[in-house]
Amino acid sequence: MRTTVTIDDQLLAEAKMAAARDGRSLGSVVDDALRVLLRGRAQSPDQVDWTFPTSGAGGLQPGVDLNDKDALADLLDR
């Protein structure tokens, strides 16, 4: 589909260079960039990679078994 959009000059120049470097059309580069942008916005919070901070030596406290949900619940209730 053909359309007309206004694109920042520097951004357009970079897109043209990427297209030439990869032997692709400018349209295919723009298509891929839009797909990446729109997929990123569609991610729900449970799809995002999380990094949890640790303090001290890090890792689990002694005796914590992540495979035992009942023991974990007891530990959290303390």
Tab-separated table of N, CA and C in Angstrom:
chain	number	residue	atom	x	y	z
A	1	MET	N	0.844	-1.172	0.000
A	1	MET	CA	0.000	0.000	0.000
A	1	MET	C	0.887	1.231	0.000
A	2	ARG	N	0.538	2.175	-0.778
A	2	ARG	CA	1.316	3.404	-0.855
A	2	ARG	C	0.688	4.456	0.045
A	3	THR	N	1.549	5.215	0.704
A	3	THR	CA	1.078	6.310	1.541
A	3	THR	C	2.169	7.359	1.613
A	4	THR	N	1.834	8.519	2.097
A	4	THR	CA	2.806	9.596	2.255
A	4	THR	C	2.928	9.917	3.734
A	5	VAL	N	4.155	9.921	4.219
A	5	VAL	CA	4.419	10.276	5.618
A	5	VAL	C	5.581	11.253	5.659
A	6	THR	N	5.642	12.028	6.714
A	6	THR	CA	6.764	12.938	6.928
A	6	THR	C	7.722	12.262	7.905
A	7	ILE	N	8.983	12.103	7.483
A	7	ILE	CA	9.997	11.426	8.291
A	7	ILE	C	11.162	12.382	8.498
A	8	ASP	N	11.683	12.405	9.706
A	8	ASP	CA	12.853	13.212	10.032
A	8	ASP	C	13.976	12.918	9.034
A	9	ASP	N	14.648	13.971	8.555
A	9	ASP	CA	15.689	13.813	7.533
A	9	ASP	C	16.795	12.850	7.955
A	10	GLN	N	17.270	12.987	9.184
A	10	GLN	CA	18.353	12.121	9.667
A	10	GLN	C	17.885	10.668	9.763
A	11	LEU	N	16.676	10.473	10.246
A	11	LEU	CA	16.126	9.126	10.362
A	11	LEU	C	15.953	8.483	8.991
A	12	LEU	N	15.488	9.251	8.031
A	12	LEU	CA	15.325	8.743	6.671
A	12	LEU	C	16.679	8.367	6.066
A	13	ALA	N	17.687	9.202	6.296
A	13	ALA	CA	19.024	8.910	5.774
A	13	ALA	C	19.558	7.603	6.362
A	14	GLU	N	19.356	7.405	7.672
A	14	GLU	CA	19.813	6.168	8.311
A	14	GLU	C	19.057	4.956	7.775
A	15	ALA	N	17.759	5.116	7.546
A	15	ALA	CA	16.960	4.012	7.004
A	15	ALA	C	17.417	3.662	5.590
A	16	LYS	N	17.731	4.674	4.792
A	16	LYS	CA	18.218	4.425	3.429
A	16	LYS	C	19.561	3.712	3.458
A	17	MET	N	20.435	4.111	4.388
A	17	MET	CA	21.735	3.442	4.507
A	17	MET	C	21.560	1.984	4.924
A	18	ALA	N	20.643	1.735	5.856
A	18	ALA	CA	20.385	0.360	6.295
A	18	ALA	C	19.843	-0.473	5.139
A	19	ALA	N	18.965	0.107	4.348
A	19	ALA	CA	18.400	-0.605	3.200
A	19	ALA	C	19.491	-0.944	2.190
A	20	ALA	N	20.350	0.025	1.890
A	20	ALA	CA	21.430	-0.200	0.925
A	20	ALA	C	22.419	-1.244	1.448
A	21	ARG	N	22.756	-1.138	2.717
A	21	ARG	CA	23.706	-2.071	3.331
A	21	ARG	C	23.185	-3.502	3.271
A	22	ASP	N	21.868	-3.672	3.490
A	22	ASP	CA	21.278	-5.009	3.535
A	22	ASP	C	20.713	-5.468	2.197
A	23	GLY	N	20.818	-4.613	1.168
A	23	GLY	CA	20.285	-4.967	-0.142
A	23	GLY	C	18.772	-5.094	-0.146
A	24	ARG	N	18.114	-4.210	0.584
A	24	ARG	CA	16.657	-4.253	0.725
A	24	ARG	C	16.057	-2.940	0.260
A	25	SER	N	14.762	-2.933	0.113
A	25	SER	CA	14.087	-1.685	-0.235
A	25	SER	C	13.871	-0.858	1.029
A	26	LEU	N	13.730	0.438	0.844
A	26	LEU	CA	13.439	1.321	1.973
A	26	LEU	C	12.116	0.912	2.614
A	27	GLY	N	11.140	0.559	1.797
A	27	GLY	CA	9.837	0.148	2.324
A	27	GLY	C	9.924	-1.051	3.251
A	28	SER	N	10.775	-2.032	2.903
A	28	SER	CA	10.888	-3.218	3.758
A	28	SER	C	11.567	-2.879	5.085
A	29	VAL	N	12.506	-1.933	5.058
A	29	VAL	CA	13.153	-1.496	6.300
A	29	VAL	C	12.135	-0.793	7.194
A	30	VAL	N	11.325	0.080	6.606
A	30	VAL	CA	10.294	0.791	7.371
A	30	VAL	C	9.266	-0.207	7.914
A	31	ASP	N	8.850	-1.174	7.091
A	31	ASP	CA	7.910	-2.203	7.555
A	31	ASP	C	8.451	-2.926	8.784
A	32	ASP	N	9.712	-3.373	8.702
A	32	ASP	CA	10.305	-4.108	9.820
A	32	ASP	C	10.417	-3.243	11.067
A	33	ALA	N	10.802	-1.980	10.894
A	33	ALA	CA	10.931	-1.078	12.043
A	33	ALA	C	9.578	-0.875	12.725
A	34	LEU	N	8.528	-0.725	11.950
A	34	LEU	CA	7.191	-0.565	12.526
A	34	LEU	C	6.740	-1.832	13.242
A	35	ARG	N	7.047	-2.994	12.665
A	35	ARG	CA	6.682	-4.252	13.326
A	35	ARG	C	7.359	-4.368	14.688
A	36	VAL	N	8.639	-4.052	14.737
A	36	VAL	CA	9.380	-4.125	15.999
A	36	VAL	C	8.771	-3.164	17.017
A	37	LEU	N	8.488	-1.953	16.612
A	37	LEU	CA	7.902	-0.955	17.511
A	37	LEU	C	6.546	-1.420	18.031
A	38	LEU	N	5.694	-1.870	17.141
A	38	LEU	CA	4.336	-2.237	17.537
A	38	LEU	C	4.298	-3.511	18.363
A	39	ARG	N	5.160	-4.457	18.088
A	39	ARG	CA	5.230	-5.671	18.914
A	39	ARG	C	5.713	-5.337	20.315
A	40	GLY	N	6.680	-4.436	20.405
A	40	GLY	CA	7.203	-4.038	21.713
A	40	GLY	C	6.141	-3.393	22.573
A	41	ARG	N	5.282	-2.606	21.967
A	41	ARG	CA	4.208	-1.953	22.722
A	41	ARG	C	3.113	-2.928	23.102
A	42	ALA	N	2.988	-4.009	22.360
A	42	ALA	CA	1.921	-4.979	22.616
A	42	ALA	C	2.289	-5.966	23.718
A	43	GLN	N	3.556	-5.960	24.156
A	43	GLN	CA	3.968	-6.907	25.198
A	43	GLN	C	3.221	-6.624	26.489
A	44	SER	N	2.732	-7.669	27.104
A	44	SER	CA	2.114	-7.516	28.414
A	44	SER	C	3.204	-7.655	29.474
A	45	PRO	N	2.945	-7.183	30.694
A	45	PRO	CA	3.980	-7.238	31.741
A	45	PRO	C	4.516	-8.637	32.009
A	46	ASP	N	3.708	-9.688	31.792
A	46	ASP	CA	4.214	-11.031	32.067
A	46	ASP	C	5.150	-11.527	30.968
A	47	GLN	N	5.313	-10.767	29.883
A	47	GLN	CA	6.228	-11.152	28.821
A	47	GLN	C	7.563	-10.419	28.922
A	48	VAL	N	7.670	-9.511	29.846
A	48	VAL	CA	8.877	-8.711	29.994
A	48	VAL	C	9.868	-9.461	30.877
A	49	ASP	N	11.136	-9.461	30.491
A	49	ASP	CA	12.169	-10.069	31.322
A	49	ASP	C	12.423	-9.174	32.527
A	50	TRP	N	12.384	-9.754	33.692
A	50	TRP	CA	12.599	-9.007	34.924
A	50	TRP	C	13.923	-9.417	35.544
A	51	THR	N	14.616	-8.450	36.106
A	51	THR	CA	15.823	-8.711	36.868
A	51	THR	C	15.567	-8.231	38.283
A	52	PHE	N	15.680	-9.126	39.237
A	52	PHE	CA	15.422	-8.765	40.617
A	52	PHE	C	16.738	-8.428	41.309
A	53	PRO	N	16.776	-7.293	41.988
A	53	PRO	CA	18.012	-6.904	42.669
A	53	PRO	C	18.260	-7.792	43.885
A	54	THR	N	19.519	-7.988	44.178
A	54	THR	CA	19.899	-8.728	45.376
A	54	THR	C	20.844	-7.858	46.177
A	55	SER	N	21.012	-8.205	47.427
A	55	SER	CA	21.956	-7.461	48.257
A	55	SER	C	22.914	-8.453	48.890
A	56	GLY	N	23.990	-7.947	49.417
A	56	GLY	CA	24.970	-8.817	50.043
A	56	GLY	C	25.571	-9.771	49.029
A	57	ALA	N	25.652	-11.041	49.402
A	57	ALA	CA	26.242	-12.049	48.529
A	57	ALA	C	25.261	-12.498	47.450
A	58	GLY	N	24.000	-12.104	47.574
A	58	GLY	CA	23.000	-12.507	46.592
A	58	GLY	C	22.576	-13.949	46.804
A	59	GLY	N	21.713	-14.415	45.947
A	59	GLY	CA	21.251	-15.788	46.046
A	59	GLY	C	20.162	-15.958	47.085
A	60	LEU	N	19.814	-17.211	47.337
A	60	LEU	CA	18.739	-17.532	48.268
A	60	LEU	C	19.246	-17.626	49.695
A	61	GLN	N	18.319	-17.412	50.620
A	61	GLN	CA	18.646	-17.627	52.024
A	61	GLN	C	18.828	-19.124	52.241
A	62	PRO	N	19.649	-19.513	53.194
A	62	PRO	CA	19.831	-20.937	53.475
A	62	PRO	C	18.490	-21.589	53.811
A	63	GLY	N	18.256	-22.774	53.258
A	63	GLY	CA	17.038	-23.514	53.556
A	63	GLY	C	15.848	-23.182	52.679
A	64	VAL	N	15.975	-22.230	51.761
A	64	VAL	CA	14.866	-21.873	50.881
A	64	VAL	C	14.844	-22.829	49.696
A	65	ASP	N	13.694	-23.472	49.498
A	65	ASP	CA	13.511	-24.399	48.379
A	65	ASP	C	12.425	-23.830	47.475
A	66	LEU	N	12.810	-23.325	46.313
A	66	LEU	CA	11.849	-22.707	45.408
A	66	LEU	C	10.859	-23.705	44.823
A	67	ASN	N	11.139	-24.981	44.955
A	67	ASN	CA	10.231	-26.006	44.439
A	67	ASN	C	9.174	-26.433	45.453
A	68	ASP	N	9.247	-25.904	46.675
A	68	ASP	CA	8.293	-26.264	47.733
A	68	ASP	C	7.430	-25.047	48.040
A	69	LYS	N	6.265	-24.959	47.371
A	69	LYS	CA	5.428	-23.762	47.494
A	69	LYS	C	4.886	-23.581	48.911
A	70	ASP	N	4.618	-24.675	49.609
A	70	ASP	CA	4.097	-24.557	50.971
A	70	ASP	C	5.154	-23.982	51.915
A	71	ALA	N	6.393	-24.443	51.775
A	71	ALA	CA	7.480	-23.920	52.598
A	71	ALA	C	7.729	-22.450	52.282
A	72	LEU	N	7.625	-22.092	51.013
A	72	LEU	CA	7.790	-20.684	50.639
A	72	LEU	C	6.690	-19.826	51.242
A	73	ALA	N	5.462	-20.317	51.213
A	73	ALA	CA	4.345	-19.571	51.800
A	73	ALA	C	4.566	-19.380	53.293
A	74	ASP	N	5.031	-20.437	53.983
A	74	ASP	CA	5.319	-20.326	55.415
A	74	ASP	C	6.402	-19.290	55.670
A	75	LEU	N	7.437	-19.300	54.852
A	75	LEU	CA	8.534	-18.350	55.006
A	75	LEU	C	8.042	-16.917	54.814
A	76	LEU	N	7.176	-16.710	53.835
A	76	LEU	CA	6.659	-15.369	53.563
A	76	LEU	C	5.700	-14.891	54.644
A	77	ASP	N	5.038	-15.815	55.325
A	77	ASP	CA	4.096	-15.446	56.385
A	77	ASP	C	4.802	-15.050	57.672
A	78	ARG	N	6.080	-15.324	57.800
A	78	ARG	CA	6.819	-14.991	59.034
A	78	ARG	C	6.972	-13.507	59.199
